[in-house]
mmCIF file of C-alpha atoms in Angstrom:
data_model
loop_
_atom_site.group_PDB
_atom_site.id
_atom_site.type_symbol
_atom_site.label_atom_id
_atom_site.label_comp_id
_atom_site.label_asym_id
_atom_site.label_seq_id
_atom_site.Cartn_x
_atom_site.Cartn_y
_atom_site.Cartn_z
ATOM 1 C CA UNK A 1 -35.243 -26.897 -45.714
ATOM 2 C CA UNK A 2 -37.890 -27.349 -43.001
ATOM 3 C CA UNK A 3 -37.436 -30.994 -43.117
ATOM 4 C CA UNK A 4 -33.665 -30.587 -42.786
ATOM 5 C CA UNK A 5 -34.287 -28.262 -39.681
ATOM 6 C CA UNK A 6 -36.461 -30.929 -38.340
ATOM 7 C CA UNK A 7 -33.804 -33.669 -38.786
ATOM 8 C CA UNK A 8 -31.131 -31.538 -37.160
ATOM 9 C CA UNK A 9 -33.319 -30.588 -34.121
ATOM 10 C CA UNK A 10 -34.148 -34.340 -33.815
ATOM 11 C CA UNK A 11 -30.453 -35.240 -33.476
ATOM 12 C CA UNK A 12 -29.323 -32.051 -31.827
ATOM 13 C CA UNK A 13 -27.529 -33.765 -29.099
ATOM 14 C CA UNK A 14 -25.042 -35.200 -31.763
ATOM 15 C CA UNK A 15 -23.893 -31.714 -32.345
ATOM 16 C CA UNK A 16 -21.452 -29.953 -29.994
ATOM 17 C CA UNK A 17 -18.245 -28.207 -29.845
ATOM 18 C CA UNK A 18 -17.087 -30.491 -27.139
ATOM 19 C CA UNK A 19 -15.777 -33.921 -28.075
ATOM 20 C CA UNK A 20 -18.155 -36.811 -27.010
ATOM 21 C CA UNK A 21 -16.780 -40.408 -26.256
ATOM 22 C CA UNK A 22 -17.081 -43.505 -28.210
ATOM 23 C CA UNK A 23 -18.128 -46.833 -26.587
ATOM 24 C CA UNK A 24 -16.658 -48.878 -29.664
ATOM 25 C CA UNK A 25 -12.912 -48.926 -29.137
ATOM 26 C CA UNK A 26 -10.081 -48.075 -26.610
ATOM 27 C CA UNK A 27 -6.817 -47.146 -27.827
ATOM 28 C CA UNK A 28 -4.029 -49.446 -26.771
ATOM 29 C CA UNK A 29 -0.320 -48.779 -26.960
ATOM 30 C CA UNK A 30 2.249 -51.607 -27.208
ATOM 31 C CA UNK A 31 5.997 -51.092 -26.839
ATOM 32 C CA UNK A 32 8.978 -52.698 -28.436
ATOM 33 C CA UNK A 33 11.241 -51.744 -25.691
ATOM 34 C CA UNK A 34 11.051 -51.828 -21.908
ATOM 35 C CA UNK A 35 13.253 -48.539 -21.560
ATOM 36 C CA UNK A 36 10.883 -45.890 -20.267
ATOM 37 C CA UNK A 37 10.923 -42.341 -22.116
ATOM 38 C CA UNK A 38 11.565 -39.747 -19.553
ATOM 39 C CA UNK A 39 11.967 -36.105 -20.873
ATOM 40 C CA UNK A 40 12.064 -32.884 -18.940
ATOM 41 C CA UNK A 41 9.784 -30.149 -20.055
ATOM 42 C CA UNK A 42 11.077 -27.512 -22.517
ATOM 43 C CA UNK A 43 12.075 -24.127 -21.242
ATOM 44 C CA UNK A 44 9.364 -21.422 -22.487
ATOM 45 C CA UNK A 45 8.717 -17.954 -21.825
ATOM 46 C CA UNK A 46 6.173 -16.604 -19.542
ATOM 47 C CA UNK A 47 3.701 -15.779 -22.172
ATOM 48 C CA UNK A 48 4.015 -19.490 -23.846
ATOM 49 C CA UNK A 49 3.456 -20.977 -20.486
ATOM 50 C CA UNK A 50 0.410 -18.820 -20.085
ATOM 51 C CA UNK A 51 -1.226 -20.252 -23.246
ATOM 52 C CA UNK A 52 -0.143 -23.653 -22.114
ATOM 53 C CA UNK A 53 -1.873 -23.285 -18.839
ATOM 54 C CA UNK A 54 -5.117 -22.044 -20.400
ATOM 55 C CA UNK A 55 -4.982 -25.030 -22.853
ATOM 56 C CA UNK A 56 -4.335 -27.490 -19.653
ATOM 57 C CA UNK A 57 -7.076 -26.007 -17.853
ATOM 58 C CA UNK A 58 -9.529 -26.457 -20.727
ATOM 59 C CA UNK A 59 -8.373 -30.079 -21.119
ATOM 60 C CA UNK A 60 -8.940 -30.662 -17.352
ATOM 61 C CA UNK A 61 -12.389 -29.137 -17.583
ATOM 62 C CA UNK A 62 -13.411 -31.453 -20.384
ATOM 63 C CA UNK A 63 -11.927 -34.622 -18.850
ATOM 64 C CA UNK A 64 -9.457 -34.936 -21.576
ATOM 65 C CA UNK A 65 -6.663 -35.325 -19.132
ATOM 66 C CA UNK A 66 -6.122 -35.731 -15.530
ATOM 67 C CA UNK A 67 -3.319 -34.497 -12.981
ATOM 68 C CA UNK A 68 -1.222 -37.697 -12.582
ATOM 69 C CA UNK A 69 2.309 -38.849 -12.206
ATOM 70 C CA UNK A 70 3.835 -41.611 -14.737
ATOM 71 C CA UNK A 71 7.221 -43.361 -15.259
ATOM 72 C CA UNK A 72 6.722 -42.464 -19.120
ATOM 73 C CA UNK A 73 6.996 -38.620 -19.641
ATOM 74 C CA UNK A 74 6.967 -36.701 -22.871
ATOM 75 C CA UNK A 75 7.160 -32.834 -23.046
ATOM 76 C CA UNK A 76 4.358 -30.548 -24.241
ATOM 77 C CA UNK A 77 5.461 -27.734 -26.481
ATOM 78 C CA UNK A 78 3.856 -24.891 -28.214
ATOM 79 C CA UNK A 79 3.860 -24.540 -32.051
ATOM 80 C CA UNK A 80 3.630 -21.144 -33.171
ATOM 81 C CA UNK A 81 3.277 -20.439 -37.002
ATOM 82 C CA UNK A 82 2.819 -16.893 -38.458
ATOM 83 C CA UNK A 83 -0.713 -16.191 -39.143
ATOM 84 C CA UNK A 84 -2.083 -19.113 -36.944
ATOM 85 C CA UNK A 85 -2.921 -19.371 -33.295
ATOM 86 C CA UNK A 86 -0.322 -21.035 -31.000
ATOM 87 C CA UNK A 87 -1.110 -24.814 -30.900
ATOM 88 C CA UNK A 88 -0.009 -26.800 -27.854
ATOM 89 C CA UNK A 89 1.388 -30.165 -28.953
ATOM 90 C CA UNK A 90 2.945 -33.096 -27.186
ATOM 91 C CA UNK A 91 6.347 -34.110 -28.481
ATOM 92 C CA UNK A 92 6.136 -37.842 -28.698
ATOM 93 C CA UNK A 93 9.166 -38.424 -30.881
ATOM 94 C CA UNK A 94 10.985 -40.694 -28.294
ATOM 95 C CA UNK A 95 7.811 -42.409 -27.334
ATOM 96 C CA UNK A 96 6.830 -43.130 -31.066
ATOM 97 C CA UNK A 97 10.458 -44.478 -31.484
ATOM 98 C CA UNK A 98 9.561 -47.582 -29.375
ATOM 99 C CA UNK A 99 5.781 -48.055 -30.127
ATOM 100 C CA UNK A 100 5.001 -51.179 -31.999
ATOM 101 C CA UNK A 101 3.635 -50.107 -35.426
ATOM 102 C CA UNK A 102 0.022 -50.795 -36.422
ATOM 103 C CA UNK A 103 -1.299 -50.241 -39.865
ATOM 104 C CA UNK A 104 -4.748 -49.549 -41.448
ATOM 105 C CA UNK A 105 -4.770 -48.104 -45.106
ATOM 106 C CA UNK A 106 -5.645 -44.376 -45.004
ATOM 107 C CA UNK A 107 -8.123 -43.356 -47.713
ATOM 108 C CA UNK A 108 -6.990 -42.082 -51.063
ATOM 109 C CA UNK A 109 -8.051 -38.519 -51.112
ATOM 110 C CA UNK A 110 -8.280 -38.276 -55.039
ATOM 111 C CA UNK A 111 -10.659 -41.316 -55.258
ATOM 112 C CA UNK A 112 -12.914 -39.868 -52.591
ATOM 113 C CA UNK A 113 -13.183 -36.399 -53.978
ATOM 114 C CA UNK A 114 -14.064 -38.087 -57.570
ATOM 115 C CA UNK A 115 -16.713 -40.072 -55.658
ATOM 116 C CA UNK A 116 -18.365 -37.225 -54.021
ATOM 117 C CA UNK A 117 -17.907 -34.607 -56.788
ATOM 118 C CA UNK A 118 -20.550 -36.321 -59.119
ATOM 119 C CA UNK A 119 -23.365 -36.022 -56.486
ATOM 120 C CA UNK A 120 -26.125 -33.252 -56.572
ATOM 121 C CA UNK A 121 -26.381 -33.157 -52.786
ATOM 122 C CA UNK A 122 -23.390 -33.247 -50.379
ATOM 123 C CA UNK A 123 -23.323 -32.794 -46.507
ATOM 124 C CA UNK A 124 -19.923 -32.697 -44.644
ATOM 125 C CA UNK A 125 -20.061 -33.632 -40.935
ATOM 126 C CA UNK A 126 -16.683 -32.551 -38.977
ATOM 127 C CA UNK A 127 -16.440 -34.647 -35.916
ATOM 128 C CA UNK A 128 -15.431 -32.245 -33.373
ATOM 129 C CA UNK A 129 -11.914 -32.989 -31.942
ATOM 130 C CA UNK A 130 -12.103 -36.374 -33.467
ATOM 131 C CA UNK A 131 -9.046 -38.032 -31.473
ATOM 132 C CA UNK A 132 -10.363 -36.771 -28.280
ATOM 133 C CA UNK A 133 -13.601 -38.906 -28.732
ATOM 134 C CA UNK A 134 -11.456 -42.102 -28.437
ATOM 135 C CA UNK A 135 -10.682 -43.407 -24.895
ATOM 136 C CA UNK A 136 -7.208 -44.541 -23.889
ATOM 137 C CA UNK A 137 -6.558 -47.934 -22.048
ATOM 138 C CA UNK A 138 -4.889 -47.590 -18.386
ATOM 139 C CA UNK A 139 -1.634 -48.726 -20.193
ATOM 140 C CA UNK A 140 -1.799 -46.184 -22.817
ATOM 141 C CA UNK A 141 -2.673 -43.459 -20.472
ATOM 142 C CA UNK A 142 0.650 -44.339 -18.715
ATOM 143 C CA UNK A 143 2.705 -44.328 -21.597
ATOM 144 C CA UNK A 144 1.173 -41.093 -23.111
ATOM 145 C CA UNK A 145 1.842 -38.927 -20.071
ATOM 146 C CA UNK A 146 3.140 -35.624 -20.477
ATOM 147 C CA UNK A 147 4.617 -32.750 -18.420
ATOM 148 C CA UNK A 148 4.915 -28.953 -18.643
ATOM 149 C CA UNK A 149 6.980 -26.775 -16.397
ATOM 150 C CA UNK A 150 3.947 -26.388 -13.958
ATOM 151 C CA UNK A 151 2.611 -30.072 -13.749
ATOM 152 C CA UNK A 152 2.606 -33.724 -15.112
ATOM 153 C CA UNK A 153 -0.538 -35.229 -16.667
ATOM 154 C CA UNK A 154 -2.148 -38.344 -18.054
ATOM 155 C CA UNK A 155 -4.269 -38.428 -21.160
ATOM 156 C CA UNK A 156 -7.843 -40.004 -20.902
ATOM 157 C CA UNK A 157 -8.293 -39.736 -24.577
ATOM 158 C CA UNK A 158 -6.290 -40.447 -27.868
ATOM 159 C CA UNK A 159 -3.359 -37.849 -27.960
ATOM 160 C CA UNK A 160 -2.565 -35.928 -31.296
ATOM 161 C CA UNK A 161 0.944 -36.885 -32.201
ATOM 162 C CA UNK A 162 0.704 -40.563 -31.192
ATOM 163 C CA UNK A 163 2.375 -42.821 -33.880
ATOM 164 C CA UNK A 164 -0.645 -45.107 -34.712
ATOM 165 C CA UNK A 165 -3.403 -42.375 -33.721
ATOM 166 C CA UNK A 166 -4.336 -41.773 -37.886
ATOM 167 C CA UNK A 167 -4.656 -45.520 -38.520
ATOM 168 C CA UNK A 168 -6.655 -46.202 -35.506
ATOM 169 C CA UNK A 169 -8.951 -43.465 -36.246
ATOM 170 C CA UNK A 170 -9.473 -44.480 -39.805
ATOM 171 C CA UNK A 171 -10.207 -47.880 -38.378
ATOM 172 C CA UNK A 172 -12.808 -46.824 -35.995
ATOM 173 C CA UNK A 173 -14.473 -44.717 -38.975
ATOM 174 C CA UNK A 174 -14.630 -47.750 -41.209
ATOM 175 C CA UNK A 175 -16.221 -49.698 -38.480
ATOM 176 C CA UNK A 176 -18.673 -47.202 -37.602
ATOM 177 C CA UNK A 177 -19.754 -46.439 -41.166
ATOM 178 C CA UNK A 178 -19.507 -50.176 -42.469
ATOM 179 C CA UNK A 179 -22.291 -50.852 -44.892
ATOM 180 C CA UNK A 180 -22.996 -47.335 -45.911
ATOM 181 C CA UNK A 181 -20.213 -46.996 -48.577
ATOM 182 C CA UNK A 182 -22.940 -46.253 -51.226
ATOM 183 C CA UNK A 183 -23.615 -42.764 -50.002
ATOM 184 C CA UNK A 184 -20.904 -41.713 -47.412
ATOM 185 C CA UNK A 185 -17.125 -41.028 -47.804
ATOM 186 C CA UNK A 186 -15.184 -40.757 -44.441
ATOM 187 C CA UNK A 187 -11.811 -39.123 -44.455
ATOM 188 C CA UNK A 188 -10.224 -39.015 -41.161
ATOM 189 C CA UNK A 189 -12.548 -36.801 -38.923
ATOM 190 C CA UNK A 190 -14.802 -35.846 -41.656
ATOM 191 C CA UNK A 191 -17.869 -37.683 -43.205
ATOM 192 C CA UNK A 192 -19.099 -36.548 -46.508
ATOM 193 C CA UNK A 193 -22.726 -37.721 -47.314
ATOM 194 C CA UNK A 194 -23.645 -37.545 -50.957
ATOM 195 C CA UNK A 195 -26.927 -38.262 -52.981
ATOM 196 C CA UNK A 196 -28.634 -37.708 -56.297
ATOM 197 C CA UNK A 197 -32.034 -36.497 -54.898
ATOM 198 C CA UNK A 198 -32.985 -34.244 -51.894
ATOM 199 C CA UNK A 199 -35.291 -37.036 -50.675
ATOM 200 C CA UNK A 200 -32.511 -39.761 -50.531
ATOM 201 C CA UNK A 201 -30.150 -37.213 -49.251
ATOM 202 C CA UNK A 202 -32.425 -36.600 -46.186
ATOM 203 C CA UNK A 203 -32.572 -40.251 -45.399
ATOM 204 C CA UNK A 204 -28.842 -40.770 -45.840
ATOM 205 C CA UNK A 205 -28.249 -37.959 -43.444
ATOM 206 C CA UNK A 206 -30.687 -39.512 -40.908
ATOM 207 C CA UNK A 207 -28.995 -42.884 -41.304
ATOM 208 C CA UNK A 208 -25.420 -41.577 -40.589
ATOM 209 C CA UNK A 209 -26.840 -39.678 -37.534
ATOM 210 C CA UNK A 210 -28.525 -42.737 -36.053
ATOM 211 C CA UNK A 211 -25.216 -44.559 -36.398
ATOM 212 C CA UNK A 212 -23.245 -41.700 -34.628
ATOM 213 C CA UNK A 213 -26.136 -41.282 -31.812
ATOM 214 C CA UNK A 214 -25.918 -45.028 -31.205
ATOM 215 C CA UNK A 215 -22.297 -45.605 -31.005
ATOM 216 C CA UNK A 216 -21.362 -42.448 -29.124
#
């Protein structure tokens, strides 16, 4: 375990609750219609608006969004499910209806689980707020702008709910980890590292952390 602690300390800058920012890609949005999407903010209670304001302030602090107008506007809503914390989400349904579809095959979960489950040593890395680690192009920022009852904002990072976001993220992960298929399995924002021996596992972990550090 001492060697593992040394390894984690060596790459301590790769670990944070705040999302990093990749230099590998920039998410673009192409439309199939010239008709702008403009939707008014939804009516919400005072309590709901307080929750949204706290979330917006956190996103501003992290430089995930900026205060800015746009000719394309989608409303932010609050998703509330019993037993879970309220979750702010942008309603991109109208925008998604005019976004040109891109496709990249998403990994088969069952095949990936079978591949990993046979290993003796497994480490899973969870990329903190993975979508927010991908920058948006200037054009995409304009299209993905959103509003609340207290302001209008442009996202600077890839937003949850955008039509092509899952495919784009999977493509990025495949590019980042290309050549490491013998001991890693990416699935959306998780990376499973698997090995048959402890010695090889430490080497595999360092190889993956080197990749992440170099491309972040």
